[in-house]
Every structure is written in C-alpha cells, then in structure tokens.
Amino acid sequence: MTIDFRSDTVTRPTPAMLEAMMKADVGDDVFGEDSTVNSLEAFAADMFGMEAGIFCASGTMTNQIAIKCHTQPAEEVICEKQSHVYQYEGGGIAFNSGCQVNLIEGNRGRITAEEICAAINPNDVHKPPSRLVSLENTSNRGGGSCYDIHEIEKIKELCDQKNLQLHLDGARLFNAMVARNEAPAVYGKLFDSISICLSKSLGAPVGSILLGKKEFIHKARRIRKLLGGGMRQAGYLAAAGLYALQHHVSRLSEDHRHAQQIAKTLQEQHFVKSIMPAETNIIIFEVSPPYTAMQVTEKLKEKGVLVYAISLTRIRMVLHLGVTPAMVDASCAIVAGLQLDEKERGT
Ligand SMILES: *Cc1c(COP(=O)(O)O)cnc(C)c1O
C-alpha cells in the first residue's frame, strides 16, 4: 500500500463525483453555453456573496488573470516572500503583467496591515505605483497557517484608504474557513478578487474559480481567452468542482484532525528537530541534523509513505480525502518505527 502525503493535488475523483461528471449537461463554454460551468460559477459567486465567477484550468491561471486585471505594467504588487504568486508561478507576475513585486517577510506566510503600510510607495517619480496587495490563506509555505480575520479587516481598510486592490490566493481557503469556523460571505466582502482551487483539498481533478465584480470577471474572460484558457465542453470538469463545493467542504475537519495526529507522532521522533503548528491539512517539519530531508523521504518511501522534501532540511506532508483514518494510523506506526542508518546520514 502506498500512502501519498506529497500534496492534496494527488486525489482522484470519488465514484459519486465521477457520476456527477458523467451526467453533466454541457455546451460550448466559449459561447457561454455550458450550463454546468455557468452553474458552478454562479454557485461559487453566490456562496461568497460576490457578483460573478469564472472557471479556469488552474490556480496559477486564476491568480495570474487576477493580477493582470488589477494592474498596469510597471506597477507594484505587494505580497509575502514565500507566497505562491511569487515563488511558484514561473515569474508570471513579470511575464504576464509586467509588474514588479514588493516582498514582505511575514510570519508563516502571513503579513500585517502595518507591514503593508510600510511597503506602500510614496507618490514619487522614482517609485513604481503600489497597486495590488495579494494575500494567501491558508499559506502553503507557512504550513497551512490561517489569517486572523481581524488582520484582514485592517488590511482591507488600509487598501481602501490607499486606493489599492486586494486579491486573495485562496487555494486552500476552505481549509481556513473550516478551521476558523468562518463564512465565505465574510471573505467576499473583504476582497476585490478571490481565487479558489477545486483541485486541492476539495478533491476535484481539475480547476479553479476566480471571483469578483461583474466588470472584473468580464475583463478576466478576455484575459483567460488570450492565455488560451477558453475551454469548450468544460462542464464535465465543472461538475466535479460543483460536487466538491457541495459535498467536500465539511469533511476537511477530518484532514485537520489527521494532520494533528501525525504532527504529534512526528514531534516524538529523534529525527525531527521542529515542526510548524499543524493548523489545517499541511504539516511542515525540520529534520534534525545530521539527517537530511532526502534521507527521511527515501526511508519513508521504502515503507510506502510518500512525503515531499521542500528543502534540504524540510519535509511537507499534506492530508486529503484519499487518506483514510486507517492510513493515518499505519503512517504513524511507520514514522514511529523508522530506522535511519547512521552511515547514510548527512549525505
Ligand atoms: C496550488 C496552489 C496554487 C495554484 O496552483 P495550480 O497548480 O496552478 O492549480 C495557488 N496558490 C497556492 C497557495 C497553491 O498551493
């Protein structure tokens, strides 16, 4: 048996989700005629109390389209140093939008209104105009950390004062909302645009949604098309996303419990130096020297447990709907019994 903790993107559609996909009513979505895509976009927008939504191929695409729609070339995007939009989107902010970034070193991926305020450029010809603030909730590199909603309220107030747009990379926003017992409409009120991944913890095979004002989403549709992201009978995929939004949200608390169980086991192991608080479905831990992340990853792989070395000393594990309680118990036993060869260490 292989137990895959590398990412929550490894999930396969459940039988019920597949059935919903098979039954989907479809049409040409570029003509606006795919009723399932239209339903998904309306359902998500309604959930967040936002005006409109657009279904895209990936979270990279929804983030990049949002940034493009909010900015002009040579303007500045303020974000956290570890954020996905900066670290993992191939330099897309520069390539697609011609913008530069103003990076803030935050606390486990989160930044404060005070830090943002200090990063806003004065109206000076030397300086690029600050245009957009992009937050990430939960923060991937922050180990699934969640924002305090009061901090986001302060950030929103600041953005309104300074005439900045506010975007949320909510790839795992549902994890944050379940962990903090928050309603989507609260987020809908605070952000100009929100990107949600359906293919992460929600368990759909493909897709993300971008939400915003009607006019903004209209513009997003133009950008999606020019990026080659206009899909035709996309309703088969949208049906999976709709199913995920309707059936896979409340179960996220189970992933969060599992993450805590594994984190507790890891904490007791000699090869674990430190571990980030497991707030949601992500666990990030630091391997004790002289052992290396690669060595631990390889040893776990031999036992059928797949994890992801995100640096020379750090390992990430992500919980998802493909991991059952029995798999979590089995993984904890494997972790507790792991024998690391002294001769192999430090390589
Ligand atoms: C996965 C992820 C995305 C989007 O990734 P895609 O693979 O392009 O769907 C965006 N932001 C964060 C924080 C993510 O974890």
CSV table of C-alpha atoms and ligand atoms in Angstrom, one decimal:
chain,number,residue,atom,x,y,z
A,1,MET,CA,0.0,0.0,0.0
A,2,THR,CA,1.2,3.5,-0.9
A,3,ILE,CA,0.1,6.4,1.2
A,4,ASP,CA,0.6,9.6,-0.6
A,5,PHE,CA,1.1,12.8,1.5
A,6,ARG,CA,3.1,14.7,-1.1
A,7,SER,CA,0.2,17.0,-1.9
A,8,ASP,CA,-3.6,17.4,-1.8
A,9,THR,CA,-3.4,17.6,-5.6
A,10,VAL,CA,-3.0,13.8,-5.9
A,11,THR,CA,-6.6,13.0,-5.2
A,12,ARG,CA,-8.7,11.0,-7.7
A,13,PRO,CA,-12.4,11.7,-8.2
A,14,THR,CA,-14.7,9.6,-5.9
A,15,PRO,CA,-17.3,7.4,-7.6
A,16,ALA,CA,-20.0,9.9,-6.7
A,17,MET,CA,-18.0,12.7,-8.2
A,18,LEU,CA,-17.4,10.7,-11.4
A,19,GLU,CA,-21.1,10.0,-11.6
A,20,ALA,CA,-21.8,13.7,-11.4
A,21,MET,CA,-19.3,14.4,-14.1
A,22,MET,CA,-20.8,11.7,-16.4
A,23,LYS,CA,-24.2,13.2,-16.0
A,24,ALA,CA,-23.2,16.8,-16.7
A,25,ASP,CA,-25.1,18.9,-19.1
A,26,VAL,CA,-22.5,20.6,-21.3
A,27,GLY,CA,-22.2,23.1,-24.2
A,28,ASP,CA,-19.6,25.3,-25.7
A,29,ASP,CA,-18.3,27.4,-22.8
A,30,VAL,CA,-16.6,30.0,-25.0
A,31,PHE,CA,-20.0,30.7,-26.4
A,32,GLY,CA,-21.2,30.9,-22.7
A,33,GLU,CA,-23.4,27.8,-23.4
A,34,ASP,CA,-22.2,25.3,-20.9
A,35,SER,CA,-24.9,25.2,-18.3
A,36,THR,CA,-22.8,23.3,-15.8
A,37,VAL,CA,-19.9,25.8,-16.0
A,38,ASN,CA,-22.5,28.6,-15.6
A,39,SER,CA,-24.0,26.8,-12.6
A,40,LEU,CA,-20.6,26.3,-10.9
A,41,GLU,CA,-19.6,30.0,-11.5
A,42,ALA,CA,-23.0,31.2,-10.1
A,43,PHE,CA,-22.9,28.8,-7.2
A,44,ALA,CA,-19.4,29.9,-6.1
A,45,ALA,CA,-20.2,33.6,-6.5
A,46,ASP,CA,-23.4,33.2,-4.6
A,47,MET,CA,-21.6,31.3,-1.8
A,48,PHE,CA,-19.2,34.2,-1.3
A,49,GLY,CA,-21.8,36.9,-1.9
A,50,MET,CA,-19.8,38.2,-4.9
A,51,GLU,CA,-21.1,39.3,-8.2
A,52,ALA,CA,-19.5,36.8,-10.6
A,53,GLY,CA,-17.1,34.0,-11.2
A,54,ILE,CA,-15.0,32.4,-13.9
A,55,PHE,CA,-13.9,28.8,-14.1
A,56,CYS,CA,-10.3,28.3,-15.1
A,57,ALA,CA,-7.8,25.4,-15.7
A,58,SER,CA,-5.6,26.1,-12.6
A,59,GLY,CA,-5.0,28.3,-9.6
A,60,THR,CA,-2.0,29.7,-11.3
A,61,MET,CA,-4.3,30.9,-14.1
A,62,THR,CA,-6.8,32.4,-11.7
A,63,ASN,CA,-4.1,34.2,-9.8
A,64,GLN,CA,-2.3,35.4,-12.9
A,65,ILE,CA,-5.5,36.6,-14.5
A,66,ALA,CA,-6.5,38.5,-11.3
A,67,ILE,CA,-3.1,40.2,-11.1
A,68,LYS,CA,-3.3,41.1,-14.8
A,69,CYS,CA,-6.8,42.6,-14.4
A,70,HIS,CA,-5.9,44.7,-11.4
A,71,THR,CA,-2.6,46.2,-12.6
A,72,GLN,CA,-0.8,48.0,-15.4
A,73,PRO,CA,2.9,47.3,-16.4
A,74,ALA,CA,5.5,48.9,-14.1
A,75,GLU,CA,3.2,48.9,-11.1
A,76,GLU,CA,3.9,47.0,-7.9
A,77,VAL,CA,2.3,44.0,-6.3
A,78,ILE,CA,2.8,43.7,-2.5
A,79,CYS,CA,2.9,40.1,-1.3
A,80,GLU,CA,4.7,37.8,1.2
A,81,LYS,CA,8.1,36.4,0.2
A,82,GLN,CA,7.0,32.8,0.3
A,83,SER,CA,3.7,33.3,-1.5
A,84,HIS,CA,2.7,31.1,-4.4
A,85,VAL,CA,2.1,34.0,-6.7
A,86,TYR,CA,5.8,34.9,-6.3
A,87,GLN,CA,7.5,31.6,-5.7
A,88,TYR,CA,5.7,29.1,-7.8
A,89,GLU,CA,4.0,30.7,-10.8
A,90,GLY,CA,7.1,30.8,-13.1
A,91,GLY,CA,7.7,34.5,-12.9
A,92,GLY,CA,4.2,35.1,-14.2
A,93,ILE,CA,3.8,38.5,-12.5
A,94,ALA,CA,6.6,39.8,-14.6
A,95,PHE,CA,5.8,37.9,-17.7
A,96,ASN,CA,2.0,38.3,-17.8
A,97,SER,CA,1.6,41.7,-16.1
A,98,GLY,CA,5.0,43.4,-16.4
A,99,CYS,CA,4.8,44.3,-12.8
A,100,GLN,CA,7.4,44.0,-10.1
A,101,VAL,CA,6.8,42.7,-6.6
A,102,ASN,CA,7.4,44.3,-3.2
A,103,LEU,CA,8.1,41.3,-0.9
A,104,ILE,CA,7.4,41.3,2.8
A,105,GLU,CA,8.9,38.7,5.1
A,106,GLY,CA,5.9,37.7,7.1
A,107,ASN,CA,5.0,35.3,9.9
A,108,ARG,CA,4.5,31.8,8.4
A,109,GLY,CA,3.3,33.3,5.2
A,110,ARG,CA,1.1,36.0,6.7
A,111,ILE,CA,1.6,39.7,6.6
A,112,THR,CA,0.1,42.5,8.6
A,113,ALA,CA,-1.6,45.8,7.8
A,114,GLU,CA,1.3,47.6,9.4
A,115,GLU,CA,3.9,45.8,7.3
A,116,ILE,CA,1.9,46.5,4.1
A,117,CYS,CA,1.5,50.2,5.1
A,118,ALA,CA,5.3,50.5,5.4
A,119,ALA,CA,5.7,48.8,1.9
A,120,ILE,CA,3.4,51.2,0.0
A,121,ASN,CA,5.4,53.5,-2.2
A,122,PRO,CA,5.1,57.3,-1.9
A,123,ASN,CA,3.9,59.3,-4.9
A,124,ASP,CA,7.4,59.8,-6.3
A,125,VAL,CA,8.5,59.6,-9.9
A,126,HIS,CA,11.3,57.2,-8.9
A,127,LYS,CA,8.9,54.7,-7.5
A,128,PRO,CA,6.5,52.2,-9.2
A,129,PRO,CA,2.9,52.9,-8.1
A,130,SER,CA,1.8,50.3,-5.5
A,131,ARG,CA,-1.4,48.9,-7.0
A,132,LEU,CA,-2.3,45.5,-5.5
A,133,VAL,CA,-1.9,43.5,-2.3
A,134,SER,CA,-2.1,39.8,-2.6
A,135,LEU,CA,-2.7,37.6,0.4
A,136,GLU,CA,-2.6,33.8,0.7
A,137,ASN,CA,-5.0,31.9,3.0
A,138,THR,CA,-4.1,29.3,4.1
A,139,SER,CA,-0.4,29.8,3.4
A,140,ASN,CA,1.2,26.8,1.8
A,141,ARG,CA,4.8,27.6,2.8
A,142,GLY,CA,3.5,28.7,6.1
A,143,GLY,CA,2.5,25.1,6.8
A,144,GLY,CA,-1.2,25.8,6.2
A,145,SER,CA,-1.3,28.7,8.5
A,146,CYS,CA,-4.5,30.8,8.7
A,147,TYR,CA,-5.0,34.6,8.8
A,148,ASP,CA,-6.8,36.2,11.7
A,149,ILE,CA,-9.9,37.7,10.0
A,150,HIS,CA,-9.4,40.9,12.1
A,151,GLU,CA,-6.0,41.4,10.5
A,152,ILE,CA,-7.6,41.1,7.0
A,153,GLU,CA,-10.2,43.7,8.0
A,154,LYS,CA,-7.4,46.1,8.9
A,155,ILE,CA,-5.6,45.3,5.6
A,156,LYS,CA,-8.9,46.0,3.7
A,157,GLU,CA,-9.3,49.3,5.5
A,158,LEU,CA,-5.7,50.3,4.6
A,159,CYS,CA,-6.2,49.2,0.9
A,160,ASP,CA,-9.4,51.4,0.7
A,161,GLN,CA,-7.5,54.3,2.2
A,162,LYS,CA,-4.5,54.0,-0.1
A,163,ASN,CA,-6.5,53.0,-3.2
A,164,LEU,CA,-5.0,49.6,-3.5
A,165,GLN,CA,-6.8,46.5,-4.8
A,166,LEU,CA,-6.9,43.4,-2.6
A,167,HIS,CA,-6.6,39.9,-4.0
A,168,LEU,CA,-6.8,36.6,-2.1
A,169,ASP,CA,-5.0,33.4,-3.3
A,170,GLY,CA,-7.4,31.1,-1.6
A,171,ALA,CA,-6.1,27.9,-3.0
A,172,ARG,CA,-7.0,26.3,0.4
A,173,LEU,CA,-9.4,29.0,1.7
A,174,PHE,CA,-11.9,26.3,2.6
A,175,ASN,CA,-9.4,24.8,5.0
A,176,ALA,CA,-9.0,28.1,6.7
A,177,MET,CA,-12.8,28.7,6.9
A,178,VAL,CA,-13.4,25.2,8.3
A,179,ALA,CA,-10.6,25.6,10.8
A,180,ARG,CA,-11.7,29.0,12.0
A,181,ASN,CA,-15.4,28.5,11.6
A,182,GLU,CA,-15.8,31.4,9.2
A,183,ALA,CA,-18.4,32.0,6.5
A,184,PRO,CA,-17.5,32.6,2.8
A,185,ALA,CA,-19.5,35.8,2.7
A,186,VAL,CA,-17.1,37.4,5.2
A,187,TYR,CA,-14.3,36.9,2.7
A,188,GLY,CA,-16.5,38.0,-0.2
A,189,LYS,CA,-16.9,41.4,1.5
A,190,LEU,CA,-13.2,42.0,2.1
A,191,PHE,CA,-11.6,41.1,-1.2
A,192,ASP,CA,-11.8,42.6,-4.7
A,193,SER,CA,-10.9,39.1,-6.1
A,194,ILE,CA,-10.7,35.6,-4.7
A,195,SER,CA,-9.1,32.6,-6.3
A,196,ILE,CA,-10.2,29.2,-5.0
A,197,CYS,CA,-8.7,25.8,-6.0
A,198,LEU,CA,-11.1,23.0,-6.6
A,199,SER,CA,-8.3,20.5,-7.3
A,200,LYS,CA,-6.5,20.8,-3.9
A,201,SER,CA,-8.2,19.8,-0.7
A,202,LEU,CA,-11.7,19.9,-2.2
A,203,GLY,CA,-10.7,16.8,-4.3
A,204,ALA,CA,-11.8,17.8,-7.9
A,205,PRO,CA,-9.4,16.6,-10.7
A,206,VAL,CA,-9.0,20.0,-12.4
A,207,GLY,CA,-9.9,23.6,-11.9
A,208,SER,CA,-10.0,26.8,-10.0
A,209,ILE,CA,-12.5,29.7,-9.8
A,210,LEU,CA,-11.9,33.4,-9.8
A,211,LEU,CA,-14.5,35.6,-8.1
A,212,GLY,CA,-15.0,39.3,-8.3
A,213,LYS,CA,-17.2,42.1,-9.5
A,214,LYS,CA,-19.1,41.6,-12.8
A,215,GLU,CA,-17.0,44.0,-14.7
A,216,PHE,CA,-13.8,42.5,-13.3
A,217,ILE,CA,-14.9,39.0,-14.3
A,218,HIS,CA,-15.8,40.3,-17.8
A,219,LYS,CA,-12.2,41.5,-18.2
A,220,ALA,CA,-11.0,38.2,-16.7
A,221,ARG,CA,-12.8,36.4,-19.5
A,222,ARG,CA,-10.9,38.3,-22.1
A,223,ILE,CA,-7.6,37.5,-20.4
A,224,ARG,CA,-8.4,33.8,-20.0
A,225,LYS,CA,-9.1,33.6,-23.7
A,226,LEU,CA,-5.9,35.3,-24.7
A,227,LEU,CA,-3.9,33.0,-22.5
A,228,GLY,CA,-5.5,30.0,-24.3
A,229,GLY,CA,-7.7,29.1,-21.4
A,230,GLY,CA,-11.1,29.2,-23.1
A,231,MET,CA,-12.4,25.7,-22.8
A,232,ARG,CA,-15.3,24.1,-24.7
A,233,GLN,CA,-17.4,21.4,-23.0
A,234,ALA,CA,-15.7,22.1,-19.7
A,235,GLY,CA,-18.9,21.2,-17.9
A,236,TYR,CA,-17.6,17.7,-17.3
A,237,LEU,CA,-14.9,19.3,-15.2
A,238,ALA,CA,-17.1,21.9,-13.7
A,239,ALA,CA,-19.5,19.2,-12.5
A,240,ALA,CA,-16.6,17.8,-10.4
A,241,GLY,CA,-16.0,21.2,-8.9
A,242,LEU,CA,-19.7,21.8,-8.2
A,243,TYR,CA,-19.8,18.4,-6.5
A,244,ALA,CA,-16.7,19.2,-4.4
A,245,LEU,CA,-18.2,22.6,-3.2
A,246,GLN,CA,-21.4,20.8,-2.3
A,247,HIS,CA,-20.0,17.7,-0.6
A,248,HIS,CA,-16.3,18.0,0.3
A,249,VAL,CA,-16.2,21.1,2.5
A,250,SER,CA,-17.3,19.9,5.9
A,251,ARG,CA,-15.1,16.8,5.7
A,252,LEU,CA,-11.9,19.0,5.7
A,253,SER,CA,-12.0,18.9,9.5
A,254,GLU,CA,-11.2,15.2,9.3
A,255,ASP,CA,-8.0,16.1,7.4
A,256,HIS,CA,-7.1,18.7,10.0
A,257,ARG,CA,-7.5,16.1,12.8
A,258,HIS,CA,-5.4,13.7,10.8
A,259,ALA,CA,-2.7,16.3,10.4
A,260,GLN,CA,-2.6,16.9,14.2
A,261,GLN,CA,-2.4,13.2,14.8
A,262,ILE,CA,0.6,12.8,12.5
A,263,ALA,CA,2.3,16.0,13.9
A,264,LYS,CA,2.0,14.6,17.4
A,265,THR,CA,3.7,11.4,16.3
A,266,LEU,CA,6.5,13.3,14.5
A,267,GLN,CA,7.1,15.5,17.5
A,268,GLU,CA,8.3,12.5,19.5
A,269,GLN,CA,10.8,11.3,16.9
A,270,HIS,CA,14.6,11.8,17.2
A,271,PHE,CA,15.0,12.8,13.6
A,272,VAL,CA,12.5,15.7,13.9
A,273,LYS,CA,14.1,18.9,15.0
A,274,SER,CA,11.0,21.1,15.0
A,275,ILE,CA,7.5,21.2,13.5
A,276,MET,CA,5.3,24.0,12.5
A,277,PRO,CA,1.8,24.2,14.2
A,278,ALA,CA,-0.5,21.9,12.1
A,279,GLU,CA,-3.3,24.4,11.8
A,280,THR,CA,-5.0,22.8,8.8
A,281,ASN,CA,-4.1,20.0,6.4
A,282,ILE,CA,-0.4,20.7,6.0
A,283,ILE,CA,2.5,19.6,8.2
A,284,ILE,CA,5.9,21.0,7.7
A,285,PHE,CA,8.8,19.7,9.8
A,286,GLU,CA,12.5,20.3,10.1
A,287,VAL,CA,14.8,17.3,10.1
A,288,SER,CA,17.4,17.1,12.8
A,289,PRO,CA,21.0,17.3,11.5
A,290,PRO,CA,23.0,15.3,10.5
A,291,TYR,CA,20.0,13.6,8.9
A,292,THR,CA,18.6,15.2,5.7
A,293,ALA,CA,15.2,15.6,4.3
A,294,MET,CA,16.1,13.5,1.3
A,295,GLN,CA,17.2,10.6,3.6
A,296,VAL,CA,14.0,10.6,5.6
A,297,THR,CA,11.9,11.0,2.4
A,298,GLU,CA,13.7,7.9,0.9
A,299,LYS,CA,13.3,5.8,4.0
A,300,LEU,CA,9.6,6.6,4.3
A,301,LYS,CA,9.2,5.8,0.6
A,302,GLU,CA,10.7,2.3,1.1
A,303,LYS,CA,7.9,1.8,3.7
A,304,GLY,CA,5.2,3.1,1.2
A,305,VAL,CA,4.8,6.6,2.7
A,306,LEU,CA,5.3,9.4,0.2
A,307,VAL,CA,6.3,12.8,1.5
A,308,TYR,CA,7.8,15.8,-0.1
A,309,ALA,CA,11.2,17.3,0.7
A,310,ILE,CA,10.7,21.1,0.2
A,311,SER,CA,14.3,21.9,1.1
A,312,LEU,CA,17.5,20.2,2.2
A,313,THR,CA,16.1,20.0,5.8
A,314,ARG,CA,12.4,20.5,5.5
A,315,ILE,CA,9.6,18.0,4.7
A,316,ARG,CA,6.0,18.7,3.9
A,317,MET,CA,3.1,16.3,4.3
A,318,VAL,CA,-0.5,17.2,3.1
A,319,LEU,CA,-3.7,15.5,4.2
A,320,HIS,CA,-6.5,15.0,1.7
A,321,LEU,CA,-9.6,12.9,1.0
A,322,GLY,CA,-7.6,10.0,-0.3
A,323,VAL,CA,-6.1,9.4,3.1
A,324,THR,CA,-8.3,7.2,5.4
A,325,PRO,CA,-8.1,7.0,9.2
A,326,ALA,CA,-6.5,3.6,8.8
A,327,MET,CA,-3.8,5.0,6.5
A,328,VAL,CA,-3.1,7.7,9.1
A,329,ASP,CA,-2.7,5.1,11.9
A,330,ALA,CA,-0.5,3.0,9.6
A,331,SER,CA,1.7,6.0,8.7
A,332,CYS,CA,2.1,7.0,12.4
A,333,ALA,CA,3.3,3.5,13.1
A,334,ILE,CA,5.8,3.6,10.2
A,335,VAL,CA,7.1,7.0,11.3
A,336,ALA,CA,7.5,5.8,14.9
A,337,GLY,CA,9.4,2.7,13.8
A,338,LEU,CA,11.6,4.5,11.2
A,339,GLN,CA,15.2,3.2,11.4
A,340,LEU,CA,17.7,5.8,10.0
A,341,ASP,CA,21.1,4.3,9.1
A,342,GLU,CA,23.8,6.3,10.9
A,343,LYS,CA,26.2,5.6,8.0
A,344,GLU,CA,23.8,7.2,5.5
A,345,ARG,CA,23.4,10.3,7.4
A,346,GLY,CA,24.5,13.7,6.2
A,347,THR,CA,24.5,12.7,2.6
B,1,LIG,C1,-1.6,25.0,-5.6
B,1,LIG,C2,-1.6,26.4,-5.3
B,1,LIG,C3,-2.0,27.4,-6.3
B,1,LIG,C4,-2.4,27.1,-7.7
B,1,LIG,O1,-1.7,26.0,-8.3
B,1,LIG,P1,-2.1,25.3,-9.6
B,1,LIG,O2,-1.3,24.0,-9.5
B,1,LIG,O3,-1.8,26.1,-10.7
B,1,LIG,O4,-3.6,25.0,-9.5
B,1,LIG,C5,-2.0,28.7,-5.9
B,1,LIG,N1,-1.7,29.1,-4.7
B,1,LIG,C6,-1.4,28.2,-3.7
B,1,LIG,C7,-1.1,28.7,-2.3
B,1,LIG,C8,-1.3,26.9,-4.0
B,1,LIG,O5,-1.0,26.0,-3.1
